[in-house]
Short mmCIF file of C-alpha atoms in Angstrom, two decimals:
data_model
loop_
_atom_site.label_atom_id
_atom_site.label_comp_id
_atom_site.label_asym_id
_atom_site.label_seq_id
_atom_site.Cartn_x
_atom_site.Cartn_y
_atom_site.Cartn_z
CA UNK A 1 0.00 0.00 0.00
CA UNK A 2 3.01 2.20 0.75
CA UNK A 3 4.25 3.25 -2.61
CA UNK A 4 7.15 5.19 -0.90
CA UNK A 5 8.13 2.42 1.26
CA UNK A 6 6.88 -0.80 -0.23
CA UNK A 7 6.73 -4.20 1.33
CA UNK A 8 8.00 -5.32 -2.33
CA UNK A 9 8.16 -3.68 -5.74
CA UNK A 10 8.78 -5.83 -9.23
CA UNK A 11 7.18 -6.74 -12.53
CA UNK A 12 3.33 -7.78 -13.16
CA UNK A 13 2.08 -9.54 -15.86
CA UNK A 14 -1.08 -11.14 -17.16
CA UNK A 15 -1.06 -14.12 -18.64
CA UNK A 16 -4.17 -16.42 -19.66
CA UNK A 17 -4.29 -20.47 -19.62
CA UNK A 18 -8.28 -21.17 -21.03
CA UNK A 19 -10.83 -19.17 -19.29
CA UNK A 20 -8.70 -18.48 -16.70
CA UNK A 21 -6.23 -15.35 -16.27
CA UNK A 22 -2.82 -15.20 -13.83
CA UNK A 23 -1.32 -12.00 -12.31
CA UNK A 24 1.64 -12.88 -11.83
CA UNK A 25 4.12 -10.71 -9.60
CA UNK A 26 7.92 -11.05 -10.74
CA UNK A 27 11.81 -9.91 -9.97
CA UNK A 28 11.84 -7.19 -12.41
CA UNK A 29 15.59 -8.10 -12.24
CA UNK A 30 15.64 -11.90 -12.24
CA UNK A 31 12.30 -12.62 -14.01
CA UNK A 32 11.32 -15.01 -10.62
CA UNK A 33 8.30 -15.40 -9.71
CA UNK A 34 7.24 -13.78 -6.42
CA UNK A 35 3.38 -14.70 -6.42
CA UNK A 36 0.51 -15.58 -8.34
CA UNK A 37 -3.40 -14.61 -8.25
CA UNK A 38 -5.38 -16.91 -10.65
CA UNK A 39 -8.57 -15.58 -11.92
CA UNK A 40 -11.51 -16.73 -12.76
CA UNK A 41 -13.87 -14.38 -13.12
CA UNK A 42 -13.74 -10.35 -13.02
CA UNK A 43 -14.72 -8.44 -11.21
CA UNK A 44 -14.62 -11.08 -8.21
CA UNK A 45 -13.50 -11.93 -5.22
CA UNK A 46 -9.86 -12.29 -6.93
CA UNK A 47 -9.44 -8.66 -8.04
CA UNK A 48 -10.83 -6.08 -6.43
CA UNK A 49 -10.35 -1.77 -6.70
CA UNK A 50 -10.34 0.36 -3.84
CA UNK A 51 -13.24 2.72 -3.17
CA UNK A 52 -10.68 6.33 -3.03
CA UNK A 53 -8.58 5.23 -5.32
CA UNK A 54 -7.71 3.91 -9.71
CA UNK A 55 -4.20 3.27 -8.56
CA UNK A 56 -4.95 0.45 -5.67
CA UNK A 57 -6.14 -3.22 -5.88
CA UNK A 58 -6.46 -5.90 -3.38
CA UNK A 59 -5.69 -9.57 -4.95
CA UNK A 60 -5.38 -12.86 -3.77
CA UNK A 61 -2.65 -14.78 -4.12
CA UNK A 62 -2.33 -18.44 -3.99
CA UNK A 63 0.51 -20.78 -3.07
CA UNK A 64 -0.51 -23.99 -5.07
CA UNK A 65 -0.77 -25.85 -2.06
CA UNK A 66 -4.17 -23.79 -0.79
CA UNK A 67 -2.62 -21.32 1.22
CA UNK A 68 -4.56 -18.31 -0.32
CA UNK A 69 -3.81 -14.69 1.33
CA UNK A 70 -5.03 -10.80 0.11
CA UNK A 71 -2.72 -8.43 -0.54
CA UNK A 72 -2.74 -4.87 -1.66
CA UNK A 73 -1.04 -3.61 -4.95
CA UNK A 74 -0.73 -0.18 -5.71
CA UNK A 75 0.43 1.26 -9.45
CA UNK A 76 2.82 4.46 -9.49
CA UNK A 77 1.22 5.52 -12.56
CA UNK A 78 -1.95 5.90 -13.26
CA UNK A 79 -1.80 4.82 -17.05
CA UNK A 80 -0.84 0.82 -15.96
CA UNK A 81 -3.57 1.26 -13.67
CA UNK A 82 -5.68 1.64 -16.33
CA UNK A 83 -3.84 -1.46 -18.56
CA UNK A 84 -4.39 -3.55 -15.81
CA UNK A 85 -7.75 -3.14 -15.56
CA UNK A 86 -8.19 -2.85 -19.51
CA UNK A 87 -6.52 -6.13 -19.58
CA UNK A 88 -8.61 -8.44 -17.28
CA UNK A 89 -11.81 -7.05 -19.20
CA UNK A 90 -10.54 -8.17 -22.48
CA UNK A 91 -9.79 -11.06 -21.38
CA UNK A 92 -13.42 -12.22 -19.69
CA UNK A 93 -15.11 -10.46 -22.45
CA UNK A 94 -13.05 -12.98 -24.94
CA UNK A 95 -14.33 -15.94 -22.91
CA UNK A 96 -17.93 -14.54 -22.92
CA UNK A 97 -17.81 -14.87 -26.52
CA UNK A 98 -16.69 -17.89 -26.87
CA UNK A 99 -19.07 -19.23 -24.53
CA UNK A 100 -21.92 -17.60 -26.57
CA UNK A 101 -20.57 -19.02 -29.58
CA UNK A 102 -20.12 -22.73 -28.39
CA UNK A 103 -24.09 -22.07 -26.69
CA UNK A 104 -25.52 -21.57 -30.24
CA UNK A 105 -22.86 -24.08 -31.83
CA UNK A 106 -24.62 -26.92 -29.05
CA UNK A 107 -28.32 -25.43 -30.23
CA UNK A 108 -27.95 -26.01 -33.67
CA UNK A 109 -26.67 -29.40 -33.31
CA UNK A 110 -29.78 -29.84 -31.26
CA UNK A 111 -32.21 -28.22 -33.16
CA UNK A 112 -34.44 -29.84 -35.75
CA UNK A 113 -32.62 -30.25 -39.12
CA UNK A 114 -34.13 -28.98 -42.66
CA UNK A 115 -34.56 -31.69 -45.02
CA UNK A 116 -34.97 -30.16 -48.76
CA UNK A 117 -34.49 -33.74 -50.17
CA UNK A 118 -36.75 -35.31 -52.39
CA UNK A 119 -39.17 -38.09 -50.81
CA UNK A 120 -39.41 -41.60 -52.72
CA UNK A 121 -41.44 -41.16 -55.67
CA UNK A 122 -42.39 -37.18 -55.13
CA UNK A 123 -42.63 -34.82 -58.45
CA UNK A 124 -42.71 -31.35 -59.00
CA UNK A 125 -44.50 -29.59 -61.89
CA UNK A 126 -42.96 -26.30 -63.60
CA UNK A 127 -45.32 -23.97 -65.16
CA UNK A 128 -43.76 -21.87 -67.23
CA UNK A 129 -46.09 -19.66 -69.24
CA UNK A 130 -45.94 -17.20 -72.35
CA UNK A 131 -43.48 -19.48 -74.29
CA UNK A 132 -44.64 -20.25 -78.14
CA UNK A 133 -42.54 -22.77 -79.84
CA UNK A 134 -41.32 -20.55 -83.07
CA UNK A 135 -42.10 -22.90 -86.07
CA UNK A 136 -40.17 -22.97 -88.79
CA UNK A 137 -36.60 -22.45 -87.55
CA UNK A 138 -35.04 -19.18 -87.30
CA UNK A 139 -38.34 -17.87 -88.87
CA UNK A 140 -38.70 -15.89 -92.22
CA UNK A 141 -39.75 -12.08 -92.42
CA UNK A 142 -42.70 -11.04 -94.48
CA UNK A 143 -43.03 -9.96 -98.08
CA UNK A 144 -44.38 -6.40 -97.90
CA UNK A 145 -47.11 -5.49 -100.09
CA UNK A 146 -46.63 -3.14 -102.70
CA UNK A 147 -48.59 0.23 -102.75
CA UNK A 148 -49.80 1.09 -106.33
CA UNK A 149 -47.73 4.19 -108.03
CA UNK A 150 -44.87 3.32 -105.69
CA UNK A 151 -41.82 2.77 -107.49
CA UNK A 152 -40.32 -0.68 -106.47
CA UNK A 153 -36.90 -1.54 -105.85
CA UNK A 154 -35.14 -4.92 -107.10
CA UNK A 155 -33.67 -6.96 -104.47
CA UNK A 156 -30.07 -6.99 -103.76
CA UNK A 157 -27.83 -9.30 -106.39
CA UNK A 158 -26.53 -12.92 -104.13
CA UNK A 159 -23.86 -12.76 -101.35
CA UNK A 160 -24.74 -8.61 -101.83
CA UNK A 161 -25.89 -7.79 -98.41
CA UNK A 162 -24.38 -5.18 -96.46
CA UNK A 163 -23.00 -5.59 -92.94
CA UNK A 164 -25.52 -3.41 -91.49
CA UNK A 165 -28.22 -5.28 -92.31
CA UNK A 166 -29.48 -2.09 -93.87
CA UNK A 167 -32.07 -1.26 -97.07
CA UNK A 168 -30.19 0.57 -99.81
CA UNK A 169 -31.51 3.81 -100.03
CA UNK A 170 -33.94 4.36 -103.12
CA UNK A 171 -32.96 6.33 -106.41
CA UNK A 172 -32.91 10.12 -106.08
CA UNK A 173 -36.44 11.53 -107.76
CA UNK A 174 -35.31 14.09 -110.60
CA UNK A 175 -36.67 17.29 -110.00
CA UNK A 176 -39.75 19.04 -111.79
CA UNK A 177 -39.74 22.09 -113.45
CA UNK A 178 -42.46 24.49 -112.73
CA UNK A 179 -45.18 23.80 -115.81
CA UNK A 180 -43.75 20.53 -117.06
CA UNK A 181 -45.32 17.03 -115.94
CA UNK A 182 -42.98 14.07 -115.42
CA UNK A 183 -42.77 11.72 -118.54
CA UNK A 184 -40.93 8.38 -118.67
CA UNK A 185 -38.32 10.44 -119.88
CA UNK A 186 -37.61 11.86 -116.72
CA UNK A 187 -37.36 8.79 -114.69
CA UNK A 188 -34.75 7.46 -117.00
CA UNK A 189 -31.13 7.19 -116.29
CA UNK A 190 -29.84 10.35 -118.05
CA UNK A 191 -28.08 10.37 -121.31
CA UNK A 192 -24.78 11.11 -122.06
CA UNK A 193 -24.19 14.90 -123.00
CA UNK A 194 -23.31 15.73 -126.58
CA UNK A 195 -19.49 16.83 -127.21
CA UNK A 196 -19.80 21.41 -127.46
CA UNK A 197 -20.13 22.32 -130.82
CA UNK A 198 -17.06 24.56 -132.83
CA UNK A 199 -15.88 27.38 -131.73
CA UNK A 200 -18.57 29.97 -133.76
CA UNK A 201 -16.78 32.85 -133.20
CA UNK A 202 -13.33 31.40 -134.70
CA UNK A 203 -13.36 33.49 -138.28
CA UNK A 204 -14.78 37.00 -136.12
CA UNK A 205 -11.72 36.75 -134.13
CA UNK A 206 -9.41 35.66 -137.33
CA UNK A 207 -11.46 38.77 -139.17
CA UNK A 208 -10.45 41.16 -136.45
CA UNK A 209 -6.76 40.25 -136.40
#
């Protein structure tokens, strides 16, 4: 209790073996072991914090041999205090979890199982509607019918379709002049131009040299 005249100062540690924990008080020099407080459960009897102080504990320490005695231990600084205490709550909390996880482990071994199997001679029936068998194989697309006056369009020449998948754009209409109607003359392919007759004015401009 007297932190500037102890009974004993050294080294504590924590160590865990299961579910339970050891504070164990060493020779900070040597590394021997001065005394040990097993515990197995916290807070408990084993551990214990002083009412007017973080710094102060009382453990109990046993001899192996059941020879069990409380002692006080007292931290200089606050901070291990705190590590100490930090340290023994991990700990229990990592056993509570483990408990909780074997507990529902046990249950579901327990429990009822699901059996999604198929019984001796059951059957199930799929209904699968708005499916129409296409007849015909890949199918074939529909002649269009021709609209009278229309002008129609020859289909494209074997091995002649396009990538696309495209129609070929229909032949430009030639345009109308104002006053004259459209003959078969006009929907013709047009005619090669005539070569430009002589010169005319050749002799004027001989004359006028």
């Amino acid at each position: 209790w007297q932190l500037d005249q102890p009974a004993w100062s050294g080294r504590l540690r924590i160590t865990a073996k299961g579910s339970t924990a050891f504070i164990k008080l060493e020779d900070k020099s040597s590394g021997e072991l001065f005394a040990q407080a097993p515990v197995e459960q916290f807070p408990g009897i084993a551990v214990e914090g002083v009412t007017d102080s973080s710094r102060y504990f009382v453990i109990r320490i046993e001899d192996g041999n059941g020879r069990r005695a409380f002692i006080g231990v007292g931290f200089v600084d606050r901070g291990d205090a705190f590590d100490f205490n930090v340290a023994l709550q991990d700990h229990f909390k990592w056993v509570r979890q483990q408990s909780e996880l074997a507990r529902q482990a046990q249950d579901l071994e327990q429990g009822p199982k699901l059996d999604l199997g198929f019984k001796e001679g059951q059957t199930i029936k799929l209904n699968i509607a708005n499916m129409k068998k296409k007849e015909g194989g890949t199918g074939s697309t529909r002649p269009r019918p021709a609209v009278p006056g229309s002008l129609s369009l020859l289909p494209p020449p074997p091995g002649g379709k396009s990538s696309s998948g495209e129609r070929p754009a229909p032949l430009p209409t030639p345009a109308q002049l104002p006053g004259t109607p459209i003959t078969d003359s006009l929907l013709s392919w047009p005619q090669p131009t005539a070569a430009p007759a002589a010169d005319v004015w050749g002799d004027f401009a001989k004359a006028s040299g």
